[in-house]
mmCIF file of C-alpha atoms in Angstrom:
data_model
loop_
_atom_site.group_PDB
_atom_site.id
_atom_site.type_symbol
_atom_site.label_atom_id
_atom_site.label_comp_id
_atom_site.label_asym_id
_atom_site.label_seq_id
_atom_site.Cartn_x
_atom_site.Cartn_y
_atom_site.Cartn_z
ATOM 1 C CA UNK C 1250 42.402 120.999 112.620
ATOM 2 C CA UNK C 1251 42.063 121.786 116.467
ATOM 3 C CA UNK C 1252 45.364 119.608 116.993
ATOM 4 C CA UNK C 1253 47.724 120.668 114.191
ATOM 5 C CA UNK C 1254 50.828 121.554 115.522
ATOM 6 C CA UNK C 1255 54.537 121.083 113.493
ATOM 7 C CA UNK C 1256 56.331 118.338 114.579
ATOM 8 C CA UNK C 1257 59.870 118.037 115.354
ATOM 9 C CA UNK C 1258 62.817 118.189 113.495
ATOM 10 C CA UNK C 1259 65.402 117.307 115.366
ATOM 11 C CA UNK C 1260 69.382 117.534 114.973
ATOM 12 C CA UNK C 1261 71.427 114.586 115.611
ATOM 13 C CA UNK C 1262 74.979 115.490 115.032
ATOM 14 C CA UNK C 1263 76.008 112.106 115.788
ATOM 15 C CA UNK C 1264 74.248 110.412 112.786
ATOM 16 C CA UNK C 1265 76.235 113.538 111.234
ATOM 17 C CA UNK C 1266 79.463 112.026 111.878
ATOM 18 C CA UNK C 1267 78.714 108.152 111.418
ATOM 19 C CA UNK C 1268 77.506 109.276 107.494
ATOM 20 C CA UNK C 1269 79.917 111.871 106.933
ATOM 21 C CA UNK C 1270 77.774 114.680 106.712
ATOM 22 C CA UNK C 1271 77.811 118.297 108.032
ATOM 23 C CA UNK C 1272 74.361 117.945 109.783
ATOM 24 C CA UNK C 1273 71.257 115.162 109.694
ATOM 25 C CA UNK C 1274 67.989 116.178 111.146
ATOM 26 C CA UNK C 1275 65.007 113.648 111.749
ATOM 27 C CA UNK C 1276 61.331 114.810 111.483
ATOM 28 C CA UNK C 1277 59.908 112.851 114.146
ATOM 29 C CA UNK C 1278 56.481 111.726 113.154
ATOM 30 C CA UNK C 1279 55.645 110.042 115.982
ATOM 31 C CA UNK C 1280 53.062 112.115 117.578
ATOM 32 C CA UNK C 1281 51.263 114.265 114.656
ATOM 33 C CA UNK C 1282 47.907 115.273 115.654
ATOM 34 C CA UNK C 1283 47.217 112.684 118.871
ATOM 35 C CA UNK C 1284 48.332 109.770 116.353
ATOM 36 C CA UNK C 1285 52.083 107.652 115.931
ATOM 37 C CA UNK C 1286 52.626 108.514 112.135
ATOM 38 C CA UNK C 1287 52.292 111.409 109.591
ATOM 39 C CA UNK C 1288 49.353 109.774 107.572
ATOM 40 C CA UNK C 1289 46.679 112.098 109.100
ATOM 41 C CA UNK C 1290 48.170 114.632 107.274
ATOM 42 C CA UNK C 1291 46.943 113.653 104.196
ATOM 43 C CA UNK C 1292 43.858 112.006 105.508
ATOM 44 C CA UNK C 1293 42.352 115.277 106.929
ATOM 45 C CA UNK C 1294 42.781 116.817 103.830
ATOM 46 C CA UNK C 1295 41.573 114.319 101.486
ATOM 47 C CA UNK C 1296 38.339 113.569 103.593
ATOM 48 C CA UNK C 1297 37.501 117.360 103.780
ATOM 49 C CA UNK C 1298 37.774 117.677 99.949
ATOM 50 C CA UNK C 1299 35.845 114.428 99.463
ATOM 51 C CA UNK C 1300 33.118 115.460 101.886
ATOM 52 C CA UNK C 1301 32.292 118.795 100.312
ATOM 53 C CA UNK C 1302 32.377 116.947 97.143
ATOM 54 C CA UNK C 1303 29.967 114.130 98.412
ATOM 55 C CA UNK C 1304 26.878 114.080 96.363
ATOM 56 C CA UNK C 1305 24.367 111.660 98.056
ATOM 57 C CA UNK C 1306 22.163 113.186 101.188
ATOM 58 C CA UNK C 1307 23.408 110.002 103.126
ATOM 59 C CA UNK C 1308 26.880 110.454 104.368
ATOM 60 C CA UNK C 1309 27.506 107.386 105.793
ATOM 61 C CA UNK C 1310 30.937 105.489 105.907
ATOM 62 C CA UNK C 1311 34.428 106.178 105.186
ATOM 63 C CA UNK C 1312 36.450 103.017 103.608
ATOM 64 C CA UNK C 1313 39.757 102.083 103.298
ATOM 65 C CA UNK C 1314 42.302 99.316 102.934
ATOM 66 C CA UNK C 1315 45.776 99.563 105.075
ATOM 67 C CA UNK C 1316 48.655 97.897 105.757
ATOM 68 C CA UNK C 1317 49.444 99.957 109.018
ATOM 69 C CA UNK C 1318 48.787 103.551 109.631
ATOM 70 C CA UNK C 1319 46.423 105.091 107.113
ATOM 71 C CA UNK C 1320 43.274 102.805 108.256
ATOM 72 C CA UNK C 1321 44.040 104.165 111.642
ATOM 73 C CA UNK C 1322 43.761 107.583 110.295
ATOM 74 C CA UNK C 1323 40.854 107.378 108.259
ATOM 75 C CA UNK C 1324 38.798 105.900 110.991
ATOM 76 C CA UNK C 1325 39.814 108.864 113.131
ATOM 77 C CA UNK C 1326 39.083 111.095 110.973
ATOM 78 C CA UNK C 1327 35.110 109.166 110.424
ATOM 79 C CA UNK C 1328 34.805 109.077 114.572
ATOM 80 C CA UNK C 1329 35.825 112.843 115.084
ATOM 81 C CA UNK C 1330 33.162 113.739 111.756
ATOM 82 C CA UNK C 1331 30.423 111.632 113.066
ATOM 83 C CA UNK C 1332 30.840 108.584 109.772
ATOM 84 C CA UNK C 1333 30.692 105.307 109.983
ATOM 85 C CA UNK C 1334 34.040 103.969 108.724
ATOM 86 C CA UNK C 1335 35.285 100.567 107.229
ATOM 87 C CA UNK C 1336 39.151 99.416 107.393
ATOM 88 C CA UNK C 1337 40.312 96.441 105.108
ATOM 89 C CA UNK C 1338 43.194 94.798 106.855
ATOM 90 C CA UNK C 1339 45.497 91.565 105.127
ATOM 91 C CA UNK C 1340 45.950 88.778 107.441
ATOM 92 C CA UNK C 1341 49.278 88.244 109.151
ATOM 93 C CA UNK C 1342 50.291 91.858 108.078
ATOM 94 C CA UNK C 1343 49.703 93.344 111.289
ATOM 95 C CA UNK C 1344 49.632 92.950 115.122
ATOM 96 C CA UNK C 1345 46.119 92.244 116.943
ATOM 97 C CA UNK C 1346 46.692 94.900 119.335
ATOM 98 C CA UNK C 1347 47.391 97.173 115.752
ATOM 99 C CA UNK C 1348 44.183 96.367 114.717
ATOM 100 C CA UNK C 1349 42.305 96.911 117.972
ATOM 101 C CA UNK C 1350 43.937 100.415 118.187
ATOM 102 C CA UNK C 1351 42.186 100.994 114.347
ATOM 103 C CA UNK C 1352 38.966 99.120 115.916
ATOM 104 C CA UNK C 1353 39.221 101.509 119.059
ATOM 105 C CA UNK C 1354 37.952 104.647 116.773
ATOM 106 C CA UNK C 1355 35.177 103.067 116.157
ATOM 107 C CA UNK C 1356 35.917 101.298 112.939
ATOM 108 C CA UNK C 1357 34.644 97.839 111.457
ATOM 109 C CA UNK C 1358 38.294 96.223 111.074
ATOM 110 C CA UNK C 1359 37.556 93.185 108.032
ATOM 111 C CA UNK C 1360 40.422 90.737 107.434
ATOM 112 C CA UNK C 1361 41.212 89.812 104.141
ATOM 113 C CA UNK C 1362 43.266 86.658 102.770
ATOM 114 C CA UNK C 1363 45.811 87.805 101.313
ATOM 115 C CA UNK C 1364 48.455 90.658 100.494
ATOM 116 C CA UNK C 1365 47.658 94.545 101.043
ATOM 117 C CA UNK C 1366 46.699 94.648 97.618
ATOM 118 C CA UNK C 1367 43.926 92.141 97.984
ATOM 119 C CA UNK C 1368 42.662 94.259 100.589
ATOM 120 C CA UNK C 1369 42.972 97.042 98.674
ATOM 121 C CA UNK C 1370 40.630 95.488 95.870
ATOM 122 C CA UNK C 1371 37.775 94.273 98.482
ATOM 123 C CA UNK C 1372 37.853 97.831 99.590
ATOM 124 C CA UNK C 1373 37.185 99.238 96.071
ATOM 125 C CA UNK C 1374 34.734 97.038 95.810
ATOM 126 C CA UNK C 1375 32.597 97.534 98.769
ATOM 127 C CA UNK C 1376 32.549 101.220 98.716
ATOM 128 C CA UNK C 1377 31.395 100.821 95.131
ATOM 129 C CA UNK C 1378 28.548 98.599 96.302
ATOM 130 C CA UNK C 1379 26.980 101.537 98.720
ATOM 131 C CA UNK C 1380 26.794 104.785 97.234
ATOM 132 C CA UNK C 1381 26.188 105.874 100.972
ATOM 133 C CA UNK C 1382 30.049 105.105 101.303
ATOM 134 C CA UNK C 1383 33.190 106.878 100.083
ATOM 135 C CA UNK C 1384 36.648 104.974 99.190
ATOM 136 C CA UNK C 1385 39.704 107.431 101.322
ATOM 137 C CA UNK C 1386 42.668 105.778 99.714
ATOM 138 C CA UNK C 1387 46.336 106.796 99.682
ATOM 139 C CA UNK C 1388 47.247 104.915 96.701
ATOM 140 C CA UNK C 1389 46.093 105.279 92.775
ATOM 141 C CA UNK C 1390 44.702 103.509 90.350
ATOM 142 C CA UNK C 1391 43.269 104.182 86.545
ATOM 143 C CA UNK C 1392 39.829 105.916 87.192
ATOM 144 C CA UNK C 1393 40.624 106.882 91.158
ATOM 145 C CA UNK C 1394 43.146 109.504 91.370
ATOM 146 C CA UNK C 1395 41.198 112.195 92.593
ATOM 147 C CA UNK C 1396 41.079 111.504 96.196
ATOM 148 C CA UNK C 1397 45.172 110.119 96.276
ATOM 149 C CA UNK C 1398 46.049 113.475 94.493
ATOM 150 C CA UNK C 1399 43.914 115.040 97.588
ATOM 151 C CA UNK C 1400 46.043 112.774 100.399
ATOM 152 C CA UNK C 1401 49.460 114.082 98.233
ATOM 153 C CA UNK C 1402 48.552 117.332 99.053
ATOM 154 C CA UNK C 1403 47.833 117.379 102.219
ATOM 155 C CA UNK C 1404 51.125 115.562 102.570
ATOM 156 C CA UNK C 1405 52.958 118.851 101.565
ATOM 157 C CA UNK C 1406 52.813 120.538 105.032
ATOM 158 C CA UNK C 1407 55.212 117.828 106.523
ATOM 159 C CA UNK C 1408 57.576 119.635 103.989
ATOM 160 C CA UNK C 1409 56.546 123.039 104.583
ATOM 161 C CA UNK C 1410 57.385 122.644 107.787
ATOM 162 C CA UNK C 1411 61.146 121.419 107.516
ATOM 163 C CA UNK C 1412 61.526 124.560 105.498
ATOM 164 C CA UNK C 1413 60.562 126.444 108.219
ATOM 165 C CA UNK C 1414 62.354 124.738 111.164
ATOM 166 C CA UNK C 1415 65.843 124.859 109.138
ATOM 167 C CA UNK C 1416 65.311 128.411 108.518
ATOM 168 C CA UNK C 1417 65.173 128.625 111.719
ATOM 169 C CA UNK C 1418 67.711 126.357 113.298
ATOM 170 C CA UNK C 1419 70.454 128.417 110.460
ATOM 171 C CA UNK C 1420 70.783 125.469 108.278
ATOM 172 C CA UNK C 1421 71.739 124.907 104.354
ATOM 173 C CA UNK C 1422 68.675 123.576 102.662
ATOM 174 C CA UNK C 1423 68.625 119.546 102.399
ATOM 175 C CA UNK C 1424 71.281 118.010 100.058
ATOM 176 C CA UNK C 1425 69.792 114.869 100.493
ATOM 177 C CA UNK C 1426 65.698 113.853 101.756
ATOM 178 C CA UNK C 1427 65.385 110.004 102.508
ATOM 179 C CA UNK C 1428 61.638 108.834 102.564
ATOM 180 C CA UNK C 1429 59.976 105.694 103.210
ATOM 181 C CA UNK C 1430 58.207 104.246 100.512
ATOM 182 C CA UNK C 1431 55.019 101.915 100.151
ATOM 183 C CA UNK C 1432 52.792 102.675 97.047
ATOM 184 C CA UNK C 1433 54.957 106.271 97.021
ATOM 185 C CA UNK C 1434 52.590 108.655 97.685
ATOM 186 C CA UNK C 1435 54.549 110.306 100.510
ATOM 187 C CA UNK C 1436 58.002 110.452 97.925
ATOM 188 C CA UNK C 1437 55.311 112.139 95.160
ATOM 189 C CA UNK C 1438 54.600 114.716 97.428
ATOM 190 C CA UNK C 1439 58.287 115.290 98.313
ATOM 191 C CA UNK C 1440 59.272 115.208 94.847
ATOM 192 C CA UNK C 1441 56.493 117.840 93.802
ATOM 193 C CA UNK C 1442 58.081 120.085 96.874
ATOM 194 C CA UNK C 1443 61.484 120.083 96.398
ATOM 195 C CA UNK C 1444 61.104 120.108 92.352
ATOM 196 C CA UNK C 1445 59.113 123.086 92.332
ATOM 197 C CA UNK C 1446 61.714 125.762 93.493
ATOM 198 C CA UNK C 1447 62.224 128.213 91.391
ATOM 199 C CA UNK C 1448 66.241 128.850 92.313
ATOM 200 C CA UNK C 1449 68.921 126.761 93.995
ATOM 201 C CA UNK C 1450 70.054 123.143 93.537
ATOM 202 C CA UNK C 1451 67.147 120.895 94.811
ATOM 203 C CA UNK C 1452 68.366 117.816 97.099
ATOM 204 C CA UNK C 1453 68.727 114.322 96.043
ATOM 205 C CA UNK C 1454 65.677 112.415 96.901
ATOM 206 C CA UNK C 1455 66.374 108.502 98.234
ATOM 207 C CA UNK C 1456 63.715 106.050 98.678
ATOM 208 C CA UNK C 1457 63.649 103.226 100.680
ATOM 209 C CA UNK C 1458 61.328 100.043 100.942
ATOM 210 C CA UNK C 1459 61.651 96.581 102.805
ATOM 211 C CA UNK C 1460 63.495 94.054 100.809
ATOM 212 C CA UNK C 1461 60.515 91.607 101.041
ATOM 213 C CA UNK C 1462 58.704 94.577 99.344
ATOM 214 C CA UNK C 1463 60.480 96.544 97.308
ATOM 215 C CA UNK C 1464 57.943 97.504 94.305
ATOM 216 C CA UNK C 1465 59.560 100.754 93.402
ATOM 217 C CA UNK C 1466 62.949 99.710 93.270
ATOM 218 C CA UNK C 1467 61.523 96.721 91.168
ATOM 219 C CA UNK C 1468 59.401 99.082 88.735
ATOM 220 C CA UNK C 1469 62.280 101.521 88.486
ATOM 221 C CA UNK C 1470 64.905 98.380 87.761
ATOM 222 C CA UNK C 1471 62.195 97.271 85.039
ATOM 223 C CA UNK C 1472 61.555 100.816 83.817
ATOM 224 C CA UNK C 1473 57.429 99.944 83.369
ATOM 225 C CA UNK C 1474 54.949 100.098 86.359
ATOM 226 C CA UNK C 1475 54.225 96.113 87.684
ATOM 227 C CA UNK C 1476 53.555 94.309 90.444
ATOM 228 C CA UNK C 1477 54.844 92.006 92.616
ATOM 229 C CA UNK C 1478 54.580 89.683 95.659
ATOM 230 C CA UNK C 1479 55.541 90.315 98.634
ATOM 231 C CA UNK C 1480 56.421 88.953 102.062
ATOM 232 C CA UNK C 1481 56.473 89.390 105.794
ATOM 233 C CA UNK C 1482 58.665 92.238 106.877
ATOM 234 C CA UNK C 1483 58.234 94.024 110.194
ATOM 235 C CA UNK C 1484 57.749 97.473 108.164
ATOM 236 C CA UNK C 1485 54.285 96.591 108.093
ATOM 237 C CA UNK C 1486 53.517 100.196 106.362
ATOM 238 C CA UNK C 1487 55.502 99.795 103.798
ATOM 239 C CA UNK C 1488 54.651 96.009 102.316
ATOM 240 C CA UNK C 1489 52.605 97.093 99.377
ATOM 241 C CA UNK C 1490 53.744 95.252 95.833
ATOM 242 C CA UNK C 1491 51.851 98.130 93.535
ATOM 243 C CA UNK C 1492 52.982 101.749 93.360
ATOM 244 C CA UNK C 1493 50.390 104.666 92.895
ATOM 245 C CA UNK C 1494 49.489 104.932 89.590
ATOM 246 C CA UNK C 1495 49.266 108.707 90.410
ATOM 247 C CA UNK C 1496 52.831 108.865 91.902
ATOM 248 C CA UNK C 1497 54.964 106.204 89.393
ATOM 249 C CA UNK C 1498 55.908 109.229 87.086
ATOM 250 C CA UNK C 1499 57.233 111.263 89.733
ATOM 251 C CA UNK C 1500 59.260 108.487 90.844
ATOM 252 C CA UNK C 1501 60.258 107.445 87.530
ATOM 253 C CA UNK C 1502 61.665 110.302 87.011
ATOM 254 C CA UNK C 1503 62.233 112.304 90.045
ATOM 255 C CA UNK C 1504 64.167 109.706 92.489
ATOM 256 C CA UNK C 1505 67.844 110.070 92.610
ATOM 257 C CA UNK C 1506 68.338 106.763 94.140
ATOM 258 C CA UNK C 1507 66.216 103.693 95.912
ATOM 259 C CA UNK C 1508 67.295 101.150 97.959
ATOM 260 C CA UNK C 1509 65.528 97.824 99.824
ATOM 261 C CA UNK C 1510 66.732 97.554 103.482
ATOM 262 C CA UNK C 1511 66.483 94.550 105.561
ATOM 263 C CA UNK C 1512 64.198 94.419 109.033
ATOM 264 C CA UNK C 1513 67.225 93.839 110.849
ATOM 265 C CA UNK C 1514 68.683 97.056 109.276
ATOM 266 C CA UNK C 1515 65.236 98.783 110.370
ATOM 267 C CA UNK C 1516 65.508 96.870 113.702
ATOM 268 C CA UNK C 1517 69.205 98.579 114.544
ATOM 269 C CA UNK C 1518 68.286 101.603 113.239
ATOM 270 C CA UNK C 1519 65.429 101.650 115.505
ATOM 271 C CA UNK C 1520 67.531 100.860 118.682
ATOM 272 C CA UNK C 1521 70.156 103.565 117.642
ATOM 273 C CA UNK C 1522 67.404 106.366 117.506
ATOM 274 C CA UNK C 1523 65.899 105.795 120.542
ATOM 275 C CA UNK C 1524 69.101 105.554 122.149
ATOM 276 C CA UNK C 1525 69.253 109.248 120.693
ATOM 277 C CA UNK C 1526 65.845 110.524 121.715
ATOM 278 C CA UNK C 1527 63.578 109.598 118.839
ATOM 279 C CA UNK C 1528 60.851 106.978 118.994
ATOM 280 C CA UNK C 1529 60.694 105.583 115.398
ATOM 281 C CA UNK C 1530 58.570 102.461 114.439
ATOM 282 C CA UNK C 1531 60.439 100.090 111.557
ATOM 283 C CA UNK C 1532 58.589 102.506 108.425
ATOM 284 C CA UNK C 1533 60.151 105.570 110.284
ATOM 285 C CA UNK C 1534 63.687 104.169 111.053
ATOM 286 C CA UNK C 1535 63.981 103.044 107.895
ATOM 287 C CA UNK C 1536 65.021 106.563 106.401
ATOM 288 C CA UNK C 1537 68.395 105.831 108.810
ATOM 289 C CA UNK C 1538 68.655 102.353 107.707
ATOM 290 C CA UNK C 1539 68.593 103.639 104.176
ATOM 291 C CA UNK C 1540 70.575 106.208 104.407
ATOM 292 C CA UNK C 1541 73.758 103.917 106.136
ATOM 293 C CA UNK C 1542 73.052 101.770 103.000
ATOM 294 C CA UNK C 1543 73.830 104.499 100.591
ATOM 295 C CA UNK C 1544 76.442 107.103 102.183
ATOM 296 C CA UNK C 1545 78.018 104.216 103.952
ATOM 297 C CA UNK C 1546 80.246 100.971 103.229
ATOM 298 C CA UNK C 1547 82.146 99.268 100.040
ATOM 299 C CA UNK C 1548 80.862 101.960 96.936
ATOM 300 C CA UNK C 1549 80.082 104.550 99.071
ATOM 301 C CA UNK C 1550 82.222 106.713 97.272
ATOM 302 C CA UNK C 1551 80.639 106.183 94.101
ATOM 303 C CA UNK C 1552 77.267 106.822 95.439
ATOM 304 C CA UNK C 1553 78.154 109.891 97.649
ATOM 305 C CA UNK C 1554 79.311 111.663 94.543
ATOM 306 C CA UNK C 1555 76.285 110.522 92.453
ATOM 307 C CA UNK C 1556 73.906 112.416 95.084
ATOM 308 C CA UNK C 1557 76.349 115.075 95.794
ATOM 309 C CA UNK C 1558 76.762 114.704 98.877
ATOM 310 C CA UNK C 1559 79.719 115.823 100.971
ATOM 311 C CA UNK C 1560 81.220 116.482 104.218
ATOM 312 C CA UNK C 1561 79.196 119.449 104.975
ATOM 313 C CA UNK C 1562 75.762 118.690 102.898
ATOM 314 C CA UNK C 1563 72.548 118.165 104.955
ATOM 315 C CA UNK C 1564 70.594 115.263 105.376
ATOM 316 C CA UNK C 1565 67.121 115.318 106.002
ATOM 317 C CA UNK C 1566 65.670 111.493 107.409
ATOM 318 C CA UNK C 1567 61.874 111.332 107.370
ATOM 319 C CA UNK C 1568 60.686 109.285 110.506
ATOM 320 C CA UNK C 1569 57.594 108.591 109.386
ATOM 321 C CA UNK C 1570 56.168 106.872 112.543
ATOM 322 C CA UNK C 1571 56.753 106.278 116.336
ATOM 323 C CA UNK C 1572 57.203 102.777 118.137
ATOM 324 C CA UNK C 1573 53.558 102.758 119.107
ATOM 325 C CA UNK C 1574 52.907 102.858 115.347
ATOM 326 C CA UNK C 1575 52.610 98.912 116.010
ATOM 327 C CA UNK C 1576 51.454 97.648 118.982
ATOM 328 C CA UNK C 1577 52.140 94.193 120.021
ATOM 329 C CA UNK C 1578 55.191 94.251 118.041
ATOM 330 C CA UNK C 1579 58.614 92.693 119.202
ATOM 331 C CA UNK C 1580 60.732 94.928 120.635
ATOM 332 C CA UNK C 1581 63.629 96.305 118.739
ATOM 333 C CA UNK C 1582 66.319 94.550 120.610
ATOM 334 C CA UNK C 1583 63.768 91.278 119.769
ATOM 335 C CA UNK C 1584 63.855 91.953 116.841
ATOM 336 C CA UNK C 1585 67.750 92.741 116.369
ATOM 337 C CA UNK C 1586 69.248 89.191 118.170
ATOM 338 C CA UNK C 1587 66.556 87.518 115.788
ATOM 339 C CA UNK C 1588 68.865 88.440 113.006
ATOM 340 C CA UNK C 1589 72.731 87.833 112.521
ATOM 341 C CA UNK C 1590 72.765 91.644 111.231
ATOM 342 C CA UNK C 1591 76.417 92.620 113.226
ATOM 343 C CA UNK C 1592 75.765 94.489 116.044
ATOM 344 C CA UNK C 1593 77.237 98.128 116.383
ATOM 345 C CA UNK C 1594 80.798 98.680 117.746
#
């Protein structure tokens, strides 16, 4: 891709002290390839595979459902490839201006009643209906796996990369990766990374999901792959109630830990890292928010020696989007005196 460049992984030794580790680097999403979040990652990928795979002489329209970023991807990826492209949005899930910005590459943008998952079924559905059309989705079902396992992939470079810039900045590998979780697709592909080494001790792995979400911690708690219903949270990206079918096992049995976070633990989190230079949407600062949760507070102790991690372990956060992620959105310091979360001393 003519824009690919590595984004940044920046050290922030004062996150370092406040969780008691020897160094904590972000990877600052917010600018990969001329859009606010990593999804094109795995969007470029999957939509090259899937059109050298396309069959019918009539390549007409990329679909897709979203809850935030990956519609906005997909229907780049359609305008800069000459497609028409399709983007299933729920109601009330996100901002106007959020889905102008999706509308703005040229997509149709078609509200659906209901929760991302609703969406997600409607988008299924009409992509079935026109063979012209092709379904880009990030999350898995029985029968559609193909095309997730394509996005997974193409999710590995974000890893690849950190590899790379902490060789080169002279630090340990990770002792601990926090990622942002919807339907767990980005956590799969971290899980299939950092799993695969041949040699060393690979880093605990720590999800984290909106409590008015929270579908892995739920499945994991319940040991079986369900569903639930969900509510309004302000990490738009990450309110899906169904994981991946594709990515369940690796989280089943490759996550060291998973937590549910508040929005106004997202909304301080996001404050604090833009006070320190990064520009993080809720989805991204919720890696932070997740982190304080675990390494942090009453049973900290407990759960700092469950993911081995001490004074001089490194922490990787995954910032998985920038503020402009969401337009229209309240501002984080909105969004923080909205709650009675205690402010920081």
């Amino acid at each position: 891709m003519p824009d690919y460049a590595p984004t940044p992984l920046t050290e922030l030794p004062e996150l370092a002290r406040e969780l008691g580790v020897g160094r904590v680097f972000v990877k600052d999403e917010s600018a990969r390839m001329g859009l606010p979040a990593f999804k094109v990652l795995g969007v470029t990928w999957a939509v090259h595979r899937a059109l050298a795979a396309w069959t019918t002489a009539d390549h007409g329209c990329l679909v897709a459902a979203t809850d935030g970023n990956h519609g906005r991807a997909v229907a780049r990826m359609a305008r800069l490839l000459g497609h028409g492209c399709r983007v299933f949005v729920p109601a009330g899930v996100l901002h106007p201006q959020a889905e102008a910005a999706i509308a703005a590459e040229g997509a149709e943008v078609v509200t659906v009643a209901g929760s991302y998952d609703d969406a997600l079924v409607q988008a299924a559905a009409s992509a079935m209906d026109d063979p012209s059309c092709v379904l880009v989705q990030d999350t898995a079902w029985a029968g559609y796996e193909e095309i997730p396992g394509w996005i997974v992939e193409g999710y590995s470079t974000l890893f690849a990369e950190i590899d790379a810039q902490l060789t080169e900045a002279g630090a340990h590998p990770p002792g601990l990766v926090v990622v942002p979780v919807g339907v767990g697709s980005l956590a799969q592909a971290a899980l299939t990374h950092y799993r695969s080494r041949p040699t060393g001790r690979a880093p605990a792995i720590l999800s984290v999901e909106p409590e008015a979400a929270a579908c892995v911690l739920t499945c994991l708690d319940r040991e079986e792959l369900v569903s639930i219903p969900t509510g309004f949270t302000t990490m738009s990206g990450l309110n899906c109630g169904t994981p991946s079918t594709l990515a369940w096992p690796f989280l089943r049995d490759g996550l060291d830990a998973a937590v549910a976070v508040a929005d106004a633990e997202a909304a301080r989190a996001i404050r604090d890292l833009a006070v320190l230079g990064v520009s993080a949407g809720p989805c991204g600062a919720a890696s932070l928010a997740g982190a304080r949760l675990a390494l942090t507070g009453d049973g900290s102790t407990e759960r700092r020696a469950d993911l081995a991690m001490g004074p001089t372990a490194t922490a990787i956060l995954l910032s998985t989007e920038g503020a402009t992620a969401n337009p229209g959105s309240p501002s984080p310091d909105d969004l923080y005196a909205a709650t009675t979360w205690p402010a920081p001393a």
